[in-house]
Short mmCIF file of C-alpha atoms in Angstrom, two decimals:
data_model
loop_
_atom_site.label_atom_id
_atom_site.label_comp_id
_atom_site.label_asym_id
_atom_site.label_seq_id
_atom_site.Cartn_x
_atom_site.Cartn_y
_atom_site.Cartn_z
CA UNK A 1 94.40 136.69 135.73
CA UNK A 2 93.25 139.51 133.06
CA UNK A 3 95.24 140.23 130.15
CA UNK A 4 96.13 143.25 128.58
CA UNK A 5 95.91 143.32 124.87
CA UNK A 6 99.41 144.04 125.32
CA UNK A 7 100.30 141.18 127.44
CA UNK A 8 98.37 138.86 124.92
CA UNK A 9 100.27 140.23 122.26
CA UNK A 10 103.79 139.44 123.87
CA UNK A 11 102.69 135.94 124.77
CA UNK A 12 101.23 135.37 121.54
CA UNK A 13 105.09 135.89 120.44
CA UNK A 14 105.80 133.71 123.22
CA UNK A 15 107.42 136.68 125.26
CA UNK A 16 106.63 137.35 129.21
CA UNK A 17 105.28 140.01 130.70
CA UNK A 18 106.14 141.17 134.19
CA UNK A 19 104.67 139.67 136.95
CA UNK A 20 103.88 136.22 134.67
CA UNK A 21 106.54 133.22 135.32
CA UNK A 22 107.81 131.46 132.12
CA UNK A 23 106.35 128.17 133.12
CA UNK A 24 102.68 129.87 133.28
CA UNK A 25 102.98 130.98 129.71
CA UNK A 26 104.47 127.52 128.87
CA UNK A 27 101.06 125.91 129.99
CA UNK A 28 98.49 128.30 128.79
CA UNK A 29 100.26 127.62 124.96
CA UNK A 30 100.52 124.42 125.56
CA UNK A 31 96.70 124.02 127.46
CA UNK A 32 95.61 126.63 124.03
CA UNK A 33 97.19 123.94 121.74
CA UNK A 34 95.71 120.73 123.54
CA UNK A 35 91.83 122.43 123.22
CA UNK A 36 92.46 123.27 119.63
CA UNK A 37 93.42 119.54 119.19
CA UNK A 38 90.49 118.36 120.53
CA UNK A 39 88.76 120.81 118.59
CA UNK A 40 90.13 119.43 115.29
CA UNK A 41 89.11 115.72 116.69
CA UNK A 42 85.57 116.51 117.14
CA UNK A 43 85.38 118.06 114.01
CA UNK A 44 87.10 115.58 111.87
CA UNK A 45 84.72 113.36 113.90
CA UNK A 46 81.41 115.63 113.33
CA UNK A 47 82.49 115.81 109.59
CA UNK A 48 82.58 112.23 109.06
CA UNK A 49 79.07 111.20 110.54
CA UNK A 50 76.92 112.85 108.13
CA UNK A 51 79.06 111.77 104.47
CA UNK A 52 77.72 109.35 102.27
CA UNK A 53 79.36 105.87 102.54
CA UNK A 54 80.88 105.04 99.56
CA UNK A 55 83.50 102.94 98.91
CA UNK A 56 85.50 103.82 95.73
CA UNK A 57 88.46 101.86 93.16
CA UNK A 58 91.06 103.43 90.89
CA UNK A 59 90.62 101.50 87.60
CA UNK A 60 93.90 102.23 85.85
CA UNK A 61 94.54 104.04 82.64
CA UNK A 62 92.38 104.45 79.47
CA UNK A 63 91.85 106.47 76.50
CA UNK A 64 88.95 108.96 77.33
CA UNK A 65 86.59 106.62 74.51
CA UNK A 66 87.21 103.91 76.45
CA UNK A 67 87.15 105.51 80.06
CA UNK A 68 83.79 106.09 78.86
CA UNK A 69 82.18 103.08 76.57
CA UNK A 70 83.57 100.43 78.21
CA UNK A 71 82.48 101.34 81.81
CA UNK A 72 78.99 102.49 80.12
CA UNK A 73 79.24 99.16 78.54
CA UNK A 74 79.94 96.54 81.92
CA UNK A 75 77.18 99.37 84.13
CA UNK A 76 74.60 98.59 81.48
CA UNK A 77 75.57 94.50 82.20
CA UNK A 78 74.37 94.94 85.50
CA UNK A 79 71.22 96.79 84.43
CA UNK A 80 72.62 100.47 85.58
CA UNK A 81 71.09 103.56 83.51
CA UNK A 82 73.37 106.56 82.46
CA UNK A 83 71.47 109.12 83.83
CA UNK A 84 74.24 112.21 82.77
CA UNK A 85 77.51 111.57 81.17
CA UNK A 86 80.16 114.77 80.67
CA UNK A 87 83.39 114.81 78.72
CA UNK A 88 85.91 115.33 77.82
CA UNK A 89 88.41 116.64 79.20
CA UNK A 90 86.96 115.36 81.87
CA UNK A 91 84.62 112.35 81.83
CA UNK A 92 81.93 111.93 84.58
CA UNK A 93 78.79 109.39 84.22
CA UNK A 94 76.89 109.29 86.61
CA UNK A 95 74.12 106.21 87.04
CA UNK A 96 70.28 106.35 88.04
CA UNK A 97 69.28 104.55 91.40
CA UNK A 98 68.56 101.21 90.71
CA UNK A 99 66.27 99.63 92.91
CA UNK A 100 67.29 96.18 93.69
CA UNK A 101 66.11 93.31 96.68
CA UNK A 102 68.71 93.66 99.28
CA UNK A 103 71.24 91.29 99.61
CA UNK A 104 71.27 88.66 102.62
CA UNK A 105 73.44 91.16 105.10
CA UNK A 106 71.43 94.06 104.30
CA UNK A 107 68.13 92.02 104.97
CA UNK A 108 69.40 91.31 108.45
CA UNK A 109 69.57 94.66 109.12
CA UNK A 110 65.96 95.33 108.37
CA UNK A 111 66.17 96.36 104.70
CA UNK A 112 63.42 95.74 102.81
CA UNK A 113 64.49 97.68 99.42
CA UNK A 114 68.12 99.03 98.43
CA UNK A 115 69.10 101.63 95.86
CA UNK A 116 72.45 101.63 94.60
CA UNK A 117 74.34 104.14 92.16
CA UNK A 118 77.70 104.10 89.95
CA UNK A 119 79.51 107.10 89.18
CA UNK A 120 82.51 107.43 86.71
CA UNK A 121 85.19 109.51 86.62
CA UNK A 122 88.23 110.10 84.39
CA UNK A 123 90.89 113.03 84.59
CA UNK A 124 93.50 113.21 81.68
CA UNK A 125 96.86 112.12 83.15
CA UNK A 126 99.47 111.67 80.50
CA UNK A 127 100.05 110.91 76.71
CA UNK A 128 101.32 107.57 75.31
CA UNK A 129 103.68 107.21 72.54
CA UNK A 130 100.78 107.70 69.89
CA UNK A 131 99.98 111.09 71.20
CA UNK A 132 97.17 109.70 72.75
CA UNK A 133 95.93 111.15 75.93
CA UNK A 134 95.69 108.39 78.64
CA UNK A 135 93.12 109.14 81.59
CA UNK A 136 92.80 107.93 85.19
CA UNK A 137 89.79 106.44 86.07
CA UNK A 138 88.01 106.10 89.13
CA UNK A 139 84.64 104.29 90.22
CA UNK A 140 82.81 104.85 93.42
CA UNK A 141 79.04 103.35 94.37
CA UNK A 142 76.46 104.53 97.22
CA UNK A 143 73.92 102.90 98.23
CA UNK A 144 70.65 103.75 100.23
CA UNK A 145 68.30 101.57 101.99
CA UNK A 146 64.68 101.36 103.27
CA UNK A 147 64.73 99.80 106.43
CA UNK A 148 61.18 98.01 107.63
CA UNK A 149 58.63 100.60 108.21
CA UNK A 150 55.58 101.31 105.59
CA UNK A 151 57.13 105.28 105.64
CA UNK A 152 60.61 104.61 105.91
CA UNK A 153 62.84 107.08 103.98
CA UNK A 154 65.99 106.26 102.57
CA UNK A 155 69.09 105.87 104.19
CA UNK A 156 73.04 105.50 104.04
CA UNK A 157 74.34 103.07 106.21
CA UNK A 158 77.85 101.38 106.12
CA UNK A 159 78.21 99.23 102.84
CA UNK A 160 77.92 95.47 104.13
CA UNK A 161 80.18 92.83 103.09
CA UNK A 162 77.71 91.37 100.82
CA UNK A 163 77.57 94.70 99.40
CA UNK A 164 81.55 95.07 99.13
CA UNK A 165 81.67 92.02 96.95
CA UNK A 166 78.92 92.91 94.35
CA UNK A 167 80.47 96.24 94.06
CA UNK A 168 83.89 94.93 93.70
CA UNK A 169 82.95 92.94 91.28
CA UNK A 170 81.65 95.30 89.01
CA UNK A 171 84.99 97.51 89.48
CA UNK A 172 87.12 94.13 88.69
CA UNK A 173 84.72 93.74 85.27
CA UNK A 174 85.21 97.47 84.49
CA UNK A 175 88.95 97.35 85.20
CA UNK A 176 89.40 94.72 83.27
CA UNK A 177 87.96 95.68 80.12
CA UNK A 178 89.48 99.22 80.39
CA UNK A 179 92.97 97.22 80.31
CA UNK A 180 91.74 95.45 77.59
CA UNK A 181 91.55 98.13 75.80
CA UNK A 182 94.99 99.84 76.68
CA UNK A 183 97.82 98.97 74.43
CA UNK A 184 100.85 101.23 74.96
CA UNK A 185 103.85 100.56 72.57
CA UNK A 186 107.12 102.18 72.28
CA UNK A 187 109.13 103.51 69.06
CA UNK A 188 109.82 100.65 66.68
#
């Protein structure tokens, strides 16, 4: 059936026309709202393919010095470089790629070198009673592969459990010194 512009415009508004039955208007909303659903799937689908895997850990609360020594500090543990560090008011540090021997999982999978990166961030979120601003941190890794092949390029796959477990511990070192380092006391 062709439209009118004037037609669309009435059931756009969700009126009816003459010679159109209510229940026909009914399913061409509700058919229009089921493909834009499906649009939004794919999409949400599409958009999520091609992102970085990270996996990421809110560390707490710390004083932008220590949001930003004490995380350089534990990174430097584990052999990570600050390759840019920003702040305040807000901190960011950002590592270099460290080249590493892939763990056991990530062998498996055909890895024959891994790259892995730590990036900092802290965002002022409130004062404690000293007047002392009091940021949230957060942590997030990526890491990159080169799967067998003498011209293989880098790539992002899924962190592996092995994986999970060195990165969490680095975030359970960093979070703990950061709450080493928090003392919050009240009038007195």
């Amino acid at each position: 059936m062709i439209m009118t512009t004037r037609q669309r415009g009435l059931e756009e508004r969700g009126a009816v026309w003459p010679g159109a039955s209510r229940g026909a208007c009914r399913w061409r909303r509700r058919r229009a709202g089921l493909g834009l659903a499906g649009l939004l799937l794919l999409a949400g689908c599409a958009s999520t393919e091609g992102a970085a895997p990270t996996q990421s850990w809110d560390l707490g609360l710390a004083t932008p010095g220590d949001a930003a020594q004490k995380s350089t500090e534990v990174l430097r543990n584990y052999r990570f470089e600050v390759e840019r560090s920003e702040g305040p008011p807000n901190i960011f540090i950002l590592t270099r790629w460290q080249q590493r021997t892939p763990l056991e999982d990530e062998a498996a999978l055909g890895a024959v070198l891994a790259q892995t990166r730590f990036i900092v961030e802290a965002r002022a979120r409130r004062r404690n009673p000293q007047g002392e601003d009091l940021f949230t941190v957060r942590l997030r890794v990526e890491n990159q592969l080169r799967l067998d092949g003498a011209m293989s390029d880098w790539v992002e796959q899924p962190h592996t459990s092995d994986f999970r477990a060195f990165a969490a511990e680095i975030a359970a070192e960093i979070r703990a010194s950061l709450q080493s380092g928090i003392r919050v006391t009240g009038p007195g």
